[in-house]
mmCIF file of C-alpha atoms in Angstrom:
data_model
loop_
_atom_site.group_PDB
_atom_site.id
_atom_site.type_symbol
_atom_site.label_atom_id
_atom_site.label_comp_id
_atom_site.label_asym_id
_atom_site.label_seq_id
_atom_site.Cartn_x
_atom_site.Cartn_y
_atom_site.Cartn_z
ATOM 1 C CA UNK U 1 -6.058 -66.263 6.804
ATOM 2 C CA UNK U 2 -5.147 -63.965 9.738
ATOM 3 C CA UNK U 3 -1.823 -62.121 8.619
ATOM 4 C CA UNK U 4 0.364 -61.643 11.312
ATOM 5 C CA UNK U 5 2.708 -58.633 11.565
ATOM 6 C CA UNK U 6 5.679 -58.844 9.583
ATOM 7 C CA UNK U 7 9.033 -56.884 11.089
ATOM 8 C CA UNK U 8 11.490 -59.201 8.676
ATOM 9 C CA UNK U 9 14.652 -57.342 6.859
ATOM 10 C CA UNK U 10 14.176 -59.192 3.473
ATOM 11 C CA UNK U 11 12.591 -60.388 2.198
ATOM 12 C CA UNK U 12 10.472 -57.987 3.951
ATOM 13 C CA UNK U 13 6.822 -56.663 4.215
ATOM 14 C CA UNK U 14 4.635 -55.635 1.000
ATOM 15 C CA UNK U 15 1.899 -53.313 0.938
ATOM 16 C CA UNK U 16 -1.060 -55.935 1.243
ATOM 17 C CA UNK U 17 -2.908 -53.854 -2.432
ATOM 18 C CA UNK U 18 0.147 -54.968 -4.092
ATOM 19 C CA UNK U 19 -0.098 -58.413 -2.883
ATOM 20 C CA UNK U 20 -3.222 -59.236 -4.250
ATOM 21 C CA UNK U 21 -2.523 -57.098 -7.416
ATOM 22 C CA UNK U 22 -0.038 -59.463 -7.642
ATOM 23 C CA UNK U 23 -1.819 -62.311 -6.752
ATOM 24 C CA UNK U 24 -4.547 -61.806 -9.471
ATOM 25 C CA UNK U 25 -1.594 -61.191 -11.731
ATOM 26 C CA UNK U 26 -0.357 -64.168 -11.560
ATOM 27 C CA UNK U 27 -3.601 -65.885 -13.084
ATOM 28 C CA UNK U 28 -4.419 -63.054 -15.814
ATOM 29 C CA UNK U 29 -2.344 -60.346 -16.783
ATOM 30 C CA UNK U 30 -4.030 -56.936 -17.472
ATOM 31 C CA UNK U 31 -7.120 -58.492 -18.589
ATOM 32 C CA UNK U 32 -5.068 -60.776 -20.834
ATOM 33 C CA UNK U 33 -6.189 -64.279 -19.833
ATOM 34 C CA UNK U 34 -2.591 -64.897 -19.837
ATOM 35 C CA UNK U 35 -1.276 -65.928 -15.950
ATOM 36 C CA UNK U 36 2.159 -63.137 -15.592
ATOM 37 C CA UNK U 37 4.469 -66.451 -14.692
ATOM 38 C CA UNK U 38 3.148 -68.174 -18.151
ATOM 39 C CA UNK U 39 3.777 -64.665 -20.619
ATOM 40 C CA UNK U 40 7.108 -64.597 -22.320
ATOM 41 C CA UNK U 41 9.218 -61.982 -21.390
ATOM 42 C CA UNK U 42 9.815 -61.079 -25.806
ATOM 43 C CA UNK U 43 5.784 -60.376 -26.018
ATOM 44 C CA UNK U 44 4.726 -57.063 -25.691
ATOM 45 C CA UNK U 45 2.247 -57.358 -22.912
ATOM 46 C CA UNK U 46 5.286 -57.926 -20.814
ATOM 47 C CA UNK U 47 7.048 -55.264 -22.774
ATOM 48 C CA UNK U 48 5.141 -52.976 -21.600
ATOM 49 C CA UNK U 49 5.379 -53.780 -17.688
ATOM 50 C CA UNK U 50 9.238 -53.711 -18.265
ATOM 51 C CA UNK U 51 9.024 -50.377 -19.349
ATOM 52 C CA UNK U 52 6.041 -48.886 -17.402
ATOM 53 C CA UNK U 53 8.704 -49.662 -14.387
ATOM 54 C CA UNK U 54 11.362 -48.246 -15.662
ATOM 55 C CA UNK U 55 9.424 -45.500 -16.631
ATOM 56 C CA UNK U 56 8.377 -45.300 -12.583
ATOM 57 C CA UNK U 57 12.090 -45.266 -11.535
ATOM 58 C CA UNK U 58 13.304 -43.117 -13.482
ATOM 59 C CA UNK U 59 10.694 -40.629 -11.779
ATOM 60 C CA UNK U 60 10.843 -41.403 -8.366
ATOM 61 C CA UNK U 61 14.294 -41.663 -7.838
ATOM 62 C CA UNK U 62 14.836 -37.809 -10.518
ATOM 63 C CA UNK U 63 17.294 -39.749 -12.504
ATOM 64 C CA UNK U 64 18.202 -38.251 -16.100
ATOM 65 C CA UNK U 65 18.432 -39.060 -19.953
ATOM 66 C CA UNK U 66 21.633 -40.493 -19.648
ATOM 67 C CA UNK U 67 21.130 -42.998 -17.230
ATOM 68 C CA UNK U 68 19.308 -46.344 -17.451
ATOM 69 C CA UNK U 69 17.385 -48.556 -15.424
ATOM 70 C CA UNK U 70 18.149 -51.932 -15.379
ATOM 71 C CA UNK U 71 16.355 -55.178 -13.758
ATOM 72 C CA UNK U 72 19.128 -57.969 -13.171
ATOM 73 C CA UNK U 73 19.654 -61.059 -11.094
ATOM 74 C CA UNK U 74 21.720 -62.474 -8.788
ATOM 75 C CA UNK U 75 20.994 -59.718 -6.316
ATOM 76 C CA UNK U 76 23.165 -56.826 -4.780
ATOM 77 C CA UNK U 77 25.816 -59.668 -3.838
ATOM 78 C CA UNK U 78 26.220 -60.074 -7.707
ATOM 79 C CA UNK U 79 26.925 -56.107 -7.581
ATOM 80 C CA UNK U 80 29.572 -56.191 -5.369
ATOM 81 C CA UNK U 81 31.681 -57.862 -8.400
ATOM 82 C CA UNK U 82 30.201 -56.635 -11.652
ATOM 83 C CA UNK U 83 31.020 -52.763 -10.672
ATOM 84 C CA UNK U 84 34.758 -53.242 -10.252
ATOM 85 C CA UNK U 85 34.785 -55.775 -13.226
ATOM 86 C CA UNK U 86 33.160 -53.678 -15.389
ATOM 87 C CA UNK U 87 35.108 -50.009 -14.354
ATOM 88 C CA UNK U 88 37.984 -51.221 -12.114
ATOM 89 C CA UNK U 89 40.443 -53.496 -14.422
ATOM 90 C CA UNK U 90 43.398 -52.946 -12.509
ATOM 91 C CA UNK U 91 42.555 -49.150 -11.387
ATOM 92 C CA UNK U 92 41.707 -47.613 -7.653
ATOM 93 C CA UNK U 93 38.440 -47.387 -6.043
ATOM 94 C CA UNK U 94 37.679 -45.719 -2.977
ATOM 95 C CA UNK U 95 35.146 -47.482 -0.665
ATOM 96 C CA UNK U 96 33.598 -46.352 2.202
ATOM 97 C CA UNK U 97 32.913 -49.095 5.355
ATOM 98 C CA UNK U 98 29.918 -49.442 7.385
ATOM 99 C CA UNK U 99 29.054 -52.924 7.737
ATOM 100 C CA UNK U 100 28.404 -56.347 6.394
ATOM 101 C CA UNK U 101 27.745 -55.666 2.887
ATOM 102 C CA UNK U 102 30.098 -52.791 2.282
ATOM 103 C CA UNK U 103 32.485 -55.357 4.281
ATOM 104 C CA UNK U 104 31.592 -58.031 1.468
ATOM 105 C CA UNK U 105 32.007 -55.147 -1.723
ATOM 106 C CA UNK U 106 35.604 -53.809 -0.659
ATOM 107 C CA UNK U 107 36.692 -57.976 -0.798
ATOM 108 C CA UNK U 108 34.871 -58.560 -4.024
ATOM 109 C CA UNK U 109 36.372 -55.115 -5.063
ATOM 110 C CA UNK U 110 40.570 -56.386 -3.523
ATOM 111 C CA UNK U 111 40.156 -58.995 -6.630
ATOM 112 C CA UNK U 112 40.432 -56.224 -9.379
ATOM 113 C CA UNK U 113 42.595 -53.408 -8.406
ATOM 114 C CA UNK U 114 43.537 -51.314 -5.113
ATOM 115 C CA UNK U 115 40.638 -50.271 -2.630
ATOM 116 C CA UNK U 116 41.364 -47.631 -0.545
ATOM 117 C CA UNK U 117 39.452 -47.485 2.735
ATOM 118 C CA UNK U 118 39.451 -43.998 4.437
ATOM 119 C CA UNK U 119 36.699 -44.788 6.470
ATOM 120 C CA UNK U 120 35.281 -48.053 8.844
ATOM 121 C CA UNK U 121 33.723 -47.973 11.718
ATOM 122 C CA UNK U 122 34.159 -51.726 12.092
ATOM 123 C CA UNK U 123 36.601 -51.107 15.374
ATOM 124 C CA UNK U 124 33.107 -49.590 17.028
ATOM 125 C CA UNK U 125 30.782 -52.511 15.803
ATOM 126 C CA UNK U 126 29.335 -50.009 12.606
ATOM 127 C CA UNK U 127 27.361 -48.515 15.309
ATOM 128 C CA UNK U 128 28.251 -44.699 13.220
ATOM 129 C CA UNK U 129 28.310 -43.189 9.323
ATOM 130 C CA UNK U 130 30.889 -40.887 8.477
ATOM 131 C CA UNK U 131 29.687 -37.090 9.017
ATOM 132 C CA UNK U 132 30.130 -35.419 5.357
ATOM 133 C CA UNK U 133 33.603 -35.671 4.476
ATOM 134 C CA UNK U 134 35.344 -37.306 6.734
ATOM 135 C CA UNK U 135 37.121 -39.396 4.509
ATOM 136 C CA UNK U 136 39.268 -36.389 3.377
ATOM 137 C CA UNK U 137 40.403 -36.739 -0.305
ATOM 138 C CA UNK U 138 39.753 -39.428 -2.987
ATOM 139 C CA UNK U 139 43.390 -40.058 -4.245
ATOM 140 C CA UNK U 140 44.047 -39.109 -7.810
ATOM 141 C CA UNK U 141 43.184 -41.434 -10.338
ATOM 142 C CA UNK U 142 40.343 -42.872 -8.120
ATOM 143 C CA UNK U 143 37.863 -44.660 -10.872
ATOM 144 C CA UNK U 144 34.729 -44.154 -8.048
ATOM 145 C CA UNK U 145 33.542 -43.978 -4.526
ATOM 146 C CA UNK U 146 30.905 -46.817 -3.287
ATOM 147 C CA UNK U 147 28.961 -46.655 -0.222
ATOM 148 C CA UNK U 148 26.090 -48.490 1.141
ATOM 149 C CA UNK U 149 23.640 -45.695 2.429
ATOM 150 C CA UNK U 150 21.812 -48.118 5.104
ATOM 151 C CA UNK U 151 23.477 -51.142 6.865
ATOM 152 C CA UNK U 152 20.188 -53.728 7.938
ATOM 153 C CA UNK U 153 22.526 -55.869 10.194
ATOM 154 C CA UNK U 154 23.683 -52.671 12.371
ATOM 155 C CA UNK U 155 21.170 -50.551 11.807
ATOM 156 C CA UNK U 156 22.664 -47.631 10.483
ATOM 157 C CA UNK U 157 22.154 -45.277 7.788
ATOM 158 C CA UNK U 158 23.691 -42.114 5.735
ATOM 159 C CA UNK U 159 20.927 -39.160 5.920
ATOM 160 C CA UNK U 160 23.032 -37.747 3.214
ATOM 161 C CA UNK U 161 24.863 -38.385 -0.416
ATOM 162 C CA UNK U 162 28.262 -38.567 -0.197
ATOM 163 C CA UNK U 163 29.629 -35.869 -2.243
ATOM 164 C CA UNK U 164 32.373 -37.411 -4.422
ATOM 165 C CA UNK U 165 34.029 -33.903 -5.617
ATOM 166 C CA UNK U 166 33.558 -35.049 -9.577
ATOM 167 C CA UNK U 167 34.637 -38.622 -8.781
ATOM 168 C CA UNK U 168 31.831 -41.549 -9.762
ATOM 169 C CA UNK U 169 29.853 -42.010 -6.845
ATOM 170 C CA UNK U 170 28.105 -45.862 -6.902
ATOM 171 C CA UNK U 171 25.379 -46.335 -4.285
ATOM 172 C CA UNK U 172 24.454 -49.782 -2.791
ATOM 173 C CA UNK U 173 20.683 -48.441 -2.097
ATOM 174 C CA UNK U 174 19.403 -51.479 -1.733
ATOM 175 C CA UNK U 175 17.817 -51.410 1.935
ATOM 176 C CA UNK U 176 16.078 -48.012 1.534
ATOM 177 C CA UNK U 177 15.580 -47.265 -2.032
ATOM 178 C CA UNK U 178 12.794 -45.254 -2.725
ATOM 179 C CA UNK U 179 11.966 -44.520 1.200
ATOM 180 C CA UNK U 180 12.953 -40.743 0.739
ATOM 181 C CA UNK U 181 13.227 -38.167 -2.257
ATOM 182 C CA UNK U 182 16.875 -38.832 -4.105
ATOM 183 C CA UNK U 183 18.325 -37.410 -5.935
ATOM 184 C CA UNK U 184 19.451 -40.387 -8.267
ATOM 185 C CA UNK U 185 21.128 -37.652 -10.792
ATOM 186 C CA UNK U 186 23.971 -37.560 -8.632
ATOM 187 C CA UNK U 187 25.290 -41.187 -9.340
ATOM 188 C CA UNK U 188 26.978 -42.563 -12.015
ATOM 189 C CA UNK U 189 25.450 -46.456 -10.526
ATOM 190 C CA UNK U 190 23.050 -47.560 -8.430
ATOM 191 C CA UNK U 191 22.730 -50.729 -7.416
ATOM 192 C CA UNK U 192 19.809 -52.297 -5.361
ATOM 193 C CA UNK U 193 18.218 -55.473 -3.715
ATOM 194 C CA UNK U 194 14.219 -55.744 -4.402
ATOM 195 C CA UNK U 195 13.755 -57.280 -1.350
ATOM 196 C CA UNK U 196 13.147 -54.567 1.330
ATOM 197 C CA UNK U 197 11.239 -51.368 -0.549
ATOM 198 C CA UNK U 198 10.876 -52.667 -3.579
ATOM 199 C CA UNK U 199 9.501 -56.200 -4.203
ATOM 200 C CA UNK U 200 10.265 -59.905 -4.156
ATOM 201 C CA UNK U 201 13.927 -61.480 -3.988
ATOM 202 C CA UNK U 202 15.217 -62.297 -6.967
ATOM 203 C CA UNK U 203 16.132 -59.162 -8.889
ATOM 204 C CA UNK U 204 18.129 -56.481 -8.500
ATOM 205 C CA UNK U 205 17.945 -52.774 -9.915
ATOM 206 C CA UNK U 206 20.976 -51.262 -11.697
ATOM 207 C CA UNK U 207 20.766 -47.529 -12.808
ATOM 208 C CA UNK U 208 23.841 -47.043 -14.819
ATOM 209 C CA UNK U 209 24.981 -43.721 -17.308
ATOM 210 C CA UNK U 210 25.952 -44.232 -20.437
ATOM 211 C CA UNK U 211 28.357 -42.143 -20.419
ATOM 212 C CA UNK U 212 30.415 -43.984 -17.708
ATOM 213 C CA UNK U 213 29.963 -47.525 -20.178
ATOM 214 C CA UNK U 214 32.663 -46.172 -22.365
ATOM 215 C CA UNK U 215 35.484 -46.846 -19.722
ATOM 216 C CA UNK U 216 34.051 -50.315 -18.927
ATOM 217 C CA UNK U 217 35.770 -53.310 -19.667
ATOM 218 C CA UNK U 218 35.244 -55.264 -22.863
ATOM 219 C CA UNK U 219 36.830 -58.319 -22.299
ATOM 220 C CA UNK U 220 34.304 -60.116 -19.973
ATOM 221 C CA UNK U 221 31.322 -62.417 -20.498
ATOM 222 C CA UNK U 222 29.317 -60.508 -22.247
ATOM 223 C CA UNK U 223 26.015 -61.648 -19.448
ATOM 224 C CA UNK U 224 28.072 -59.769 -17.054
ATOM 225 C CA UNK U 225 29.217 -55.915 -19.460
ATOM 226 C CA UNK U 226 26.508 -53.470 -18.381
ATOM 227 C CA UNK U 227 27.092 -51.822 -21.880
ATOM 228 C CA UNK U 228 24.555 -55.386 -23.041
ATOM 229 C CA UNK U 229 21.915 -55.325 -20.038
ATOM 230 C CA UNK U 230 21.849 -51.652 -21.324
ATOM 231 C CA UNK U 231 21.447 -52.614 -25.016
ATOM 232 C CA UNK U 232 19.444 -55.308 -24.688
ATOM 233 C CA UNK U 233 17.172 -53.671 -22.287
ATOM 234 C CA UNK U 234 17.700 -56.462 -19.597
ATOM 235 C CA UNK U 235 16.757 -59.239 -22.397
ATOM 236 C CA UNK U 236 20.084 -60.524 -22.639
ATOM 237 C CA UNK U 237 18.645 -63.446 -21.221
ATOM 238 C CA UNK U 238 15.134 -64.710 -19.483
ATOM 239 C CA UNK U 239 14.813 -61.578 -17.079
ATOM 240 C CA UNK U 240 13.082 -61.785 -13.819
ATOM 241 C CA UNK U 241 9.838 -61.152 -14.581
ATOM 242 C CA UNK U 242 7.399 -61.805 -11.884
ATOM 243 C CA UNK U 243 9.919 -59.229 -9.707
ATOM 244 C CA UNK U 244 9.674 -56.243 -12.139
ATOM 245 C CA UNK U 245 5.769 -56.860 -12.497
ATOM 246 C CA UNK U 246 6.327 -56.476 -8.480
ATOM 247 C CA UNK U 247 8.063 -53.699 -8.673
ATOM 248 C CA UNK U 248 6.459 -51.624 -11.124
ATOM 249 C CA UNK U 249 3.707 -52.102 -8.981
ATOM 250 C CA UNK U 250 5.225 -51.254 -6.168
ATOM 251 C CA UNK U 251 6.441 -47.932 -7.404
ATOM 252 C CA UNK U 252 2.503 -47.207 -8.603
ATOM 253 C CA UNK U 253 1.712 -47.692 -4.970
ATOM 254 C CA UNK U 254 4.412 -44.955 -4.240
ATOM 255 C CA UNK U 255 2.819 -43.144 -6.469
ATOM 256 C CA UNK U 256 -0.574 -43.864 -5.349
ATOM 257 C CA UNK U 257 0.295 -42.609 -1.648
ATOM 258 C CA UNK U 258 1.407 -38.955 -2.948
ATOM 259 C CA UNK U 259 5.347 -39.847 -3.525
ATOM 260 C CA UNK U 260 8.086 -39.970 -1.857
ATOM 261 C CA UNK U 261 7.835 -37.092 0.503
ATOM 262 C CA UNK U 262 4.866 -38.517 1.719
ATOM 263 C CA UNK U 263 6.257 -41.953 2.204
ATOM 264 C CA UNK U 264 9.034 -40.311 3.288
ATOM 265 C CA UNK U 265 7.068 -39.004 6.484
ATOM 266 C CA UNK U 266 5.465 -42.057 7.460
ATOM 267 C CA UNK U 267 8.924 -43.813 7.601
ATOM 268 C CA UNK U 268 10.307 -41.253 9.837
ATOM 269 C CA UNK U 269 6.882 -41.132 11.674
ATOM 270 C CA UNK U 270 6.647 -45.041 12.137
ATOM 271 C CA UNK U 271 10.464 -44.935 13.591
ATOM 272 C CA UNK U 272 9.829 -42.229 15.902
ATOM 273 C CA UNK U 273 7.683 -44.034 17.737
ATOM 274 C CA UNK U 274 9.572 -46.943 18.068
ATOM 275 C CA UNK U 275 12.854 -45.352 18.909
ATOM 276 C CA UNK U 276 10.168 -43.546 21.539
ATOM 277 C CA UNK U 277 9.607 -46.229 23.696
ATOM 278 C CA UNK U 278 13.110 -47.756 23.065
ATOM 279 C CA UNK U 279 14.417 -44.486 24.180
ATOM 280 C CA UNK U 280 12.444 -43.569 27.138
ATOM 281 C CA UNK U 281 13.572 -46.849 29.403
ATOM 282 C CA UNK U 282 16.414 -47.937 30.809
ATOM 283 C CA UNK U 283 15.653 -51.442 30.277
ATOM 284 C CA UNK U 284 15.876 -51.252 26.581
ATOM 285 C CA UNK U 285 18.764 -49.981 24.522
ATOM 286 C CA UNK U 286 19.004 -48.924 20.791
ATOM 287 C CA UNK U 287 22.739 -50.307 19.612
ATOM 288 C CA UNK U 288 24.115 -47.065 17.399
ATOM 289 C CA UNK U 289 24.928 -43.771 17.832
ATOM 290 C CA UNK U 290 22.287 -41.774 17.541
ATOM 291 C CA UNK U 291 22.794 -39.329 14.499
ATOM 292 C CA UNK U 292 23.369 -42.931 12.119
ATOM 293 C CA UNK U 293 19.856 -44.407 13.076
ATOM 294 C CA UNK U 294 18.132 -45.958 10.374
ATOM 295 C CA UNK U 295 14.603 -45.237 9.639
ATOM 296 C CA UNK U 296 14.350 -48.583 7.869
ATOM 297 C CA UNK U 297 16.321 -50.969 10.326
ATOM 298 C CA UNK U 298 15.846 -50.501 14.143
ATOM 299 C CA UNK U 299 18.046 -52.066 16.305
ATOM 300 C CA UNK U 300 17.803 -53.067 19.828
ATOM 301 C CA UNK U 301 18.899 -54.723 23.272
ATOM 302 C CA UNK U 302 17.236 -56.402 26.570
ATOM 303 C CA UNK U 303 19.543 -55.821 29.467
ATOM 304 C CA UNK U 304 21.158 -59.579 28.430
ATOM 305 C CA UNK U 305 20.971 -62.558 25.825
ATOM 306 C CA UNK U 306 18.348 -64.469 27.550
ATOM 307 C CA UNK U 307 15.619 -61.786 27.462
ATOM 308 C CA UNK U 308 16.385 -60.617 24.217
ATOM 309 C CA UNK U 309 15.382 -64.503 22.904
ATOM 310 C CA UNK U 310 12.413 -64.789 25.877
ATOM 311 C CA UNK U 311 11.601 -61.387 24.349
ATOM 312 C CA UNK U 312 11.434 -62.488 20.561
ATOM 313 C CA UNK U 313 9.854 -65.774 22.059
ATOM 314 C CA UNK U 314 6.983 -63.968 22.961
ATOM 315 C CA UNK U 315 7.010 -61.544 20.212
ATOM 316 C CA UNK U 316 6.145 -64.879 18.216
ATOM 317 C CA UNK U 317 3.282 -66.200 20.287
ATOM 318 C CA UNK U 318 1.499 -62.560 19.903
ATOM 319 C CA UNK U 319 2.104 -62.425 16.341
ATOM 320 C CA UNK U 320 4.967 -60.313 15.779
ATOM 321 C CA UNK U 321 7.283 -62.101 13.248
ATOM 322 C CA UNK U 322 11.231 -61.156 12.102
ATOM 323 C CA UNK U 323 12.516 -59.410 15.288
ATOM 324 C CA UNK U 324 15.562 -61.816 15.750
ATOM 325 C CA UNK U 325 19.150 -59.359 15.238
ATOM 326 C CA UNK U 326 21.010 -60.424 12.516
ATOM 327 C CA UNK U 327 22.774 -63.965 13.220
ATOM 328 C CA UNK U 328 26.244 -62.160 13.366
ATOM 329 C CA UNK U 329 24.883 -59.199 16.699
ATOM 330 C CA UNK U 330 22.145 -60.844 18.401
ATOM 331 C CA UNK U 331 19.459 -58.747 19.437
ATOM 332 C CA UNK U 332 16.545 -57.441 18.291
ATOM 333 C CA UNK U 333 15.872 -56.126 14.518
ATOM 334 C CA UNK U 334 12.737 -54.419 13.650
ATOM 335 C CA UNK U 335 12.404 -53.796 9.482
ATOM 336 C CA UNK U 336 10.771 -50.089 8.872
ATOM 337 C CA UNK U 337 10.150 -50.257 5.160
ATOM 338 C CA UNK U 338 7.915 -49.259 3.479
ATOM 339 C CA UNK U 339 5.391 -51.367 3.273
ATOM 340 C CA UNK U 340 5.661 -51.416 7.331
ATOM 341 C CA UNK U 341 2.176 -50.386 8.767
ATOM 342 C CA UNK U 342 1.161 -48.433 11.850
ATOM 343 C CA UNK U 343 -0.662 -50.925 13.276
ATOM 344 C CA UNK U 344 2.262 -53.205 13.628
ATOM 345 C CA UNK U 345 4.169 -50.562 15.472
ATOM 346 C CA UNK U 346 1.494 -50.065 17.543
ATOM 347 C CA UNK U 347 1.800 -53.740 18.469
ATOM 348 C CA UNK U 348 5.254 -53.794 19.214
ATOM 349 C CA UNK U 349 5.704 -50.478 21.151
ATOM 350 C CA UNK U 350 2.383 -51.951 23.575
ATOM 351 C CA UNK U 351 4.477 -55.712 23.930
ATOM 352 C CA UNK U 352 7.834 -53.597 24.403
ATOM 353 C CA UNK U 353 6.110 -52.013 27.504
ATOM 354 C CA UNK U 354 4.321 -54.776 28.639
ATOM 355 C CA UNK U 355 7.352 -57.498 28.624
ATOM 356 C CA UNK U 356 9.521 -54.425 30.302
ATOM 357 C CA UNK U 357 6.798 -54.445 33.354
ATOM 358 C CA UNK U 358 6.814 -58.430 33.938
ATOM 359 C CA UNK U 359 10.402 -58.439 33.196
ATOM 360 C CA UNK U 360 12.146 -55.461 34.255
#
């Protein structure tokens, strides 16, 4: 089989070496004679996988001993309601609104309390994220500050961690987690769907402070309590075993590359190459403010929607898949996650030039 170039924004491309490891583990997990998909989650064989994944994430995210790593289900979207269900409890929280996913998180949080939204870029079609501190002082008694670090639909990204001034910080890091070094110890809670930089769909990583759990609601269903998940090492019920295995292998791959500093440099170089091609001409145009550009999701357009559609068909005929923009905004969108290759980016840059010559 000849593999094509995959620019999907999720589920997204994974390194071929990780895919091969997963393929082999499905048949025989770590030389056990037992396949990963048929291995009991209660066995020592699988527990070693789960603990290895948690340990690797702890190192890569620079977590401290008060922070627990969980592997849950329901995707990041389930965390939109689980975070306020556990910690809002009729109080108030502050959310920064920078795209589709933060807007959905705000709507869910309002079921559980008062939500202040001191910053939103909705009126400018979510073309930027706030400058540090642009949201102003947080109201008294704010339970937490929530932000979405990278916005896949519109292609914007924070290049900093918001300073919450001592208020618990919650981050939806779904689409740029482990794409660059980060001080994870600054957060009270992190959540991230795996299907961008970490692994397959079906598993979400949650990092939560044990000391914050004292403030969590104890009168919600036990499966939905973070405390219960922490107490049971993510195994209140059967966890997503395959996804956890791939996360462990993906983290091992990052470490083998030389760590997050090396991965970040590669991601920056790939993005610079594609943004450079877009900016070099009047035919192609980016859709967000340069200071807020995402390194993970590069959104761009041609002079017309008809040409956008023609380019997407042209790219697919050349073996470049997944470039169609989100259905709500149109245009093109290139997924540039950790697993994306330089060869794929070079092929896309070349295609942009070729298409412009025949349609410009």
